[in-house]
PDB file of C-alpha atoms in Angstrom:
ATOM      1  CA  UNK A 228     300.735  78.454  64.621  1.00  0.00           C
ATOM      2  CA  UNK A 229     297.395  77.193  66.106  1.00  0.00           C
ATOM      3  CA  UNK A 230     296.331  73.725  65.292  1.00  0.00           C
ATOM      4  CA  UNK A 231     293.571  75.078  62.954  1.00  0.00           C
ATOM      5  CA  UNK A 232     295.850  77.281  61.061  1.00  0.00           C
ATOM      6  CA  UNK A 233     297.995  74.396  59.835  1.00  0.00           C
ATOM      7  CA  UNK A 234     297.610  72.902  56.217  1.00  0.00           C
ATOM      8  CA  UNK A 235     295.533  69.947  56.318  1.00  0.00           C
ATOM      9  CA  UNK A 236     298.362  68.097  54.509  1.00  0.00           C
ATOM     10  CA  UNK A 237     300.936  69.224  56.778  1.00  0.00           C
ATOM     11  CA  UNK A 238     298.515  68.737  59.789  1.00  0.00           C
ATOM     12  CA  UNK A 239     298.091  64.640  58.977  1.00  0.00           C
ATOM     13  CA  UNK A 240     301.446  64.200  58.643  1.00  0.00           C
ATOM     14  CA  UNK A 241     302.193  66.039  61.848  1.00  0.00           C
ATOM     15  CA  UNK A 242     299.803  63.887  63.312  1.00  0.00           C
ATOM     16  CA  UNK A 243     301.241  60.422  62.484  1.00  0.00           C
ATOM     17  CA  UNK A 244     302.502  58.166  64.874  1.00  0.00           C
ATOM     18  CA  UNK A 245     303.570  54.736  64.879  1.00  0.00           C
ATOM     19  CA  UNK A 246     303.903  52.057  67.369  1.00  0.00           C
ATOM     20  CA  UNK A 247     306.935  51.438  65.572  1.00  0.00           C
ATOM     21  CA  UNK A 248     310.168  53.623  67.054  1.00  0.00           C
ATOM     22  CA  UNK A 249     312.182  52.576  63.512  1.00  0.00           C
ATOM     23  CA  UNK A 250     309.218  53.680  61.163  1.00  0.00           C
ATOM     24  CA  UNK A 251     309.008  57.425  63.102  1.00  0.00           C
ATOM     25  CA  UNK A 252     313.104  57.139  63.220  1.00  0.00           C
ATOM     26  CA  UNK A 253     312.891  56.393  59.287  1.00  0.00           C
ATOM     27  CA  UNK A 254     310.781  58.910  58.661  1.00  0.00           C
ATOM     28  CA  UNK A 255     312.947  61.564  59.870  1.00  0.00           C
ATOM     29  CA  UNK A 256     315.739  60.150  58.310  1.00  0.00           C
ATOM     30  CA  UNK A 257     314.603  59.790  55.032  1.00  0.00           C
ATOM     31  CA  UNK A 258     312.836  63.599  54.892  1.00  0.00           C
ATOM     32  CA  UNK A 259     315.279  65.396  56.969  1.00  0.00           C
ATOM     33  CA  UNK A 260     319.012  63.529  56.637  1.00  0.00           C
ATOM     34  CA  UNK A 261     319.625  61.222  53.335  1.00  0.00           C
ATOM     35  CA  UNK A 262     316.485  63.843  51.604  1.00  0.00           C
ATOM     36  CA  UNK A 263     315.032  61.471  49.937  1.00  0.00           C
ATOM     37  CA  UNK A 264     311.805  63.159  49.403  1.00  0.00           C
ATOM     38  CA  UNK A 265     313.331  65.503  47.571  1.00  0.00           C
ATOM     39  CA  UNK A 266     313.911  63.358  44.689  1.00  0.00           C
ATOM     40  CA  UNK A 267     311.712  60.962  45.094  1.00  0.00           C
ATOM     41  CA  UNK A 268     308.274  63.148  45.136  1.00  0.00           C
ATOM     42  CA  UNK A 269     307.003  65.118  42.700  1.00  0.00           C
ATOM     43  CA  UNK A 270     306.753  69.029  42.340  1.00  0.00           C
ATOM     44  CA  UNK A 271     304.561  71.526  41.546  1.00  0.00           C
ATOM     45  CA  UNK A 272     306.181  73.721  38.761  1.00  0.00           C
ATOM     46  CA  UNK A 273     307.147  76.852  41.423  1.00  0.00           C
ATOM     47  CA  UNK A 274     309.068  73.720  43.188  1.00  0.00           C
ATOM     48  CA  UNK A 275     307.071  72.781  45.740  1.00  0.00           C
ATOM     49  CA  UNK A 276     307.062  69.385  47.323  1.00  0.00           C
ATOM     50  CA  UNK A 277     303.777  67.758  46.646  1.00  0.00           C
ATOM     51  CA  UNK A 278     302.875  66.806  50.098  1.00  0.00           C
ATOM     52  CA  UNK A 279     299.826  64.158  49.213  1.00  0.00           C
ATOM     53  CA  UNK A 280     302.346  62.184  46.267  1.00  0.00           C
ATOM     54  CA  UNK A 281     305.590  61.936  48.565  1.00  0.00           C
ATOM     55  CA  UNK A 282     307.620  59.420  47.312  1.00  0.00           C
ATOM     56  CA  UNK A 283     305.575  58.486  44.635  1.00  0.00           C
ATOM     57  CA  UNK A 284     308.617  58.967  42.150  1.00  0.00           C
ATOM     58  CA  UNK A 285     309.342  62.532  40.196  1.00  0.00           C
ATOM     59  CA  UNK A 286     311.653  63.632  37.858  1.00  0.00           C
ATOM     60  CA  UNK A 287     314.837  64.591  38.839  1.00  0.00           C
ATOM     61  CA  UNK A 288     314.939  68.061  40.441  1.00  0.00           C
ATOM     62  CA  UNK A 289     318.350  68.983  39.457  1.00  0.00           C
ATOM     63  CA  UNK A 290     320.305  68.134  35.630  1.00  0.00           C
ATOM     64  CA  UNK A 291     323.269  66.023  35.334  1.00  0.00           C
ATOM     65  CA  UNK A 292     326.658  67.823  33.808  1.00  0.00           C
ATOM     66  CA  UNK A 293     326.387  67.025  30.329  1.00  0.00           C
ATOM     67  CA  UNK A 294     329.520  64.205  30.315  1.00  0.00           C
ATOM     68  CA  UNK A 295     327.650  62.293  33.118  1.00  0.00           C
ATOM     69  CA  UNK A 296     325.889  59.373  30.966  1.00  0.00           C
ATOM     70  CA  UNK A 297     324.911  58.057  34.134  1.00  0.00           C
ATOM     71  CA  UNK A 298     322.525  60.712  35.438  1.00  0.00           C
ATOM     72  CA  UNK A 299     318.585  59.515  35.893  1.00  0.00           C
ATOM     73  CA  UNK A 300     316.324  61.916  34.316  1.00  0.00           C
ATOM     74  CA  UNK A 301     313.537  60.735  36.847  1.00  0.00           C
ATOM     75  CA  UNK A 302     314.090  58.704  40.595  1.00  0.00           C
ATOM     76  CA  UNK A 303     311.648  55.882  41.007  1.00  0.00           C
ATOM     77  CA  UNK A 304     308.743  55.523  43.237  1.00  0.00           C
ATOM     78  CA  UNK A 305     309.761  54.149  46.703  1.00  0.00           C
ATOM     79  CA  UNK A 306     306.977  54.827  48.734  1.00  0.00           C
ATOM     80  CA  UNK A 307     306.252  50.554  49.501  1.00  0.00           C
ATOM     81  CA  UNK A 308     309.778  50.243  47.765  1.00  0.00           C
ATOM     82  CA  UNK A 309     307.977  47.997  45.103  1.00  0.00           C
ATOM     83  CA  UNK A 310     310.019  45.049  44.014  1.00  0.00           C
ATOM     84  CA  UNK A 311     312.716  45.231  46.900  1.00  0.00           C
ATOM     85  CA  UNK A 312     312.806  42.345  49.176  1.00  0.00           C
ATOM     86  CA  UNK A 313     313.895  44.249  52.533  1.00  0.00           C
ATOM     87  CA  UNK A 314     317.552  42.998  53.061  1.00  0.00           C
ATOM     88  CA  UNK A 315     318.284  43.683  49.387  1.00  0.00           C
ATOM     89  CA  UNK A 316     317.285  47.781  50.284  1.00  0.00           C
ATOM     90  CA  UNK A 317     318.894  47.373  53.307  1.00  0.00           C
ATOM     91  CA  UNK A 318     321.920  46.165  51.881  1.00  0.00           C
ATOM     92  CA  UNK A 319     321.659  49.429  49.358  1.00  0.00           C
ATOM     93  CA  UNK A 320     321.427  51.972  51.971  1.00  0.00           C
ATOM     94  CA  UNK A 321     324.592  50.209  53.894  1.00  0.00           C
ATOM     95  CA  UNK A 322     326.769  49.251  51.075  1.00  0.00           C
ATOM     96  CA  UNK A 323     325.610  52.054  48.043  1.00  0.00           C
ATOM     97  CA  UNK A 324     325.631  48.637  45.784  1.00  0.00           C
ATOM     98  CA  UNK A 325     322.957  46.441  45.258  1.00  0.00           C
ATOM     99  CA  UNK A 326     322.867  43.123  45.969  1.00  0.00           C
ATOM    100  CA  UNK A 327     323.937  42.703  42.333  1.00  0.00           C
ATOM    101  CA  UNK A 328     326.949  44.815  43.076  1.00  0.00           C
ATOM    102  CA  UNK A 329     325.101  47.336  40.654  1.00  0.00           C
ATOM    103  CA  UNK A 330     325.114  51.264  41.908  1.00  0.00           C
ATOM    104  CA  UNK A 331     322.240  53.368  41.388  1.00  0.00           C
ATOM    105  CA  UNK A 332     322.216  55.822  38.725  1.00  0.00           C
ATOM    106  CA  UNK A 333     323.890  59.529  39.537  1.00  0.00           C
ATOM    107  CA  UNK A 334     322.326  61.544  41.353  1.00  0.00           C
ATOM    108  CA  UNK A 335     321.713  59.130  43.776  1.00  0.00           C
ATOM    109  CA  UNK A 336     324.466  58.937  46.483  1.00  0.00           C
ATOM    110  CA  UNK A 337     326.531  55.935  47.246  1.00  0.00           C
ATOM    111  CA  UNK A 338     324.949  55.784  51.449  1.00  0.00           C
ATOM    112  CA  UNK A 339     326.978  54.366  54.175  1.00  0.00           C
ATOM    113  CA  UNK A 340     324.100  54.242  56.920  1.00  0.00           C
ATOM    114  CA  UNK A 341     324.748  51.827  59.839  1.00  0.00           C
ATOM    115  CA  UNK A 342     322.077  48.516  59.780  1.00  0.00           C
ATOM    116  CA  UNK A 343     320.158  50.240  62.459  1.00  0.00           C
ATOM    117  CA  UNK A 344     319.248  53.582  60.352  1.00  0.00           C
ATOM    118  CA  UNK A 345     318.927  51.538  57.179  1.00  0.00           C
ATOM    119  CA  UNK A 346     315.927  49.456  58.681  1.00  0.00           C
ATOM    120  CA  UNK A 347     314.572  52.152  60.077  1.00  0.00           C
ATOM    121  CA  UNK A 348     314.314  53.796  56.602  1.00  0.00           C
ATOM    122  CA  UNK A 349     313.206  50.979  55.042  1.00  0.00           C
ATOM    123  CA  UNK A 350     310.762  49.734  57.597  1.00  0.00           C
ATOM    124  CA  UNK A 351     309.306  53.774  57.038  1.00  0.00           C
ATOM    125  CA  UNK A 352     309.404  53.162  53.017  1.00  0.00           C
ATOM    126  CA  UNK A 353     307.627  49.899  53.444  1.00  0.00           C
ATOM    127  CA  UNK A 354     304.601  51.768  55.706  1.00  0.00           C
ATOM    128  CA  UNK A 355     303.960  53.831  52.532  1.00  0.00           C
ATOM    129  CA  UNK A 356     302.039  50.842  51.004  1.00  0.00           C
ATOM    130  CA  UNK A 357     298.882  52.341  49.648  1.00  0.00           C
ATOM    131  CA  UNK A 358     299.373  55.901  50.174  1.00  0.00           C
ATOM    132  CA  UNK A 359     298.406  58.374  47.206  1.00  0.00           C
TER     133      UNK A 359
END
């Protein structure tokens, strides 16, 4: 695929770089290993990732079994990861427990990333500021 022939969308994220090894490490980790695009961003109603509202907080994409109480309907916006002081996210994606000792609601999964990857995802989530 030429350069031309790529979505414009696709083509400015493509085209991203950071001076910042741990926002571009984030970055992949957060869209390619924990997924959490996938909840996190809205869809079109085929399905389809909306590329300029990524992590701008969707409804969940999947349903909970019906005796799961604890199943979010919809996963917040992270994208700037309004109202989370950075340790405190960090500490989620190490621990799966808030600082409060408080998990997230199901389907969210209980991470175990090392401090290294967790910064790096968070330092990527707290770019975000101000995108669409």
């Amino acid at each position: 695929m030429t350069r031309l022939a790529m979505p414009a969308a696709l083509l400015a994220l493509a085209s991203i770089v950071h001076a910042d090894p741990d926002v571009d490490r984030g970055r992949y980790l957060a869209n390619s290993v924990a997924m959490c695009v996938q909840c996190h961003s809205p869809r079109t109603e085929d399905g389809v990732l909306l590329r300029d509202q990524l992590f701008q907080g969707a409804p969940v994409p999947v349903q909970g079994p019906p005796f799961d109480a604890n199943w979010a309907v919809r996963a917040p916006a992270i994208a700037g990861l309004p109202g989370w002081a950075e340790e405190d996210a960090i500490v989620l994606l190490m621990t799966g427990h808030r600082p409060t000792g408080e998990t997230p609601r199901n389907p969210m999964p209980p991470f175990r990333f090392d401090r290294p990857d967790a910064t790096a995802i968070v330092r990527y989530l707290k770019s975000l500021v101000g995108t669409p």
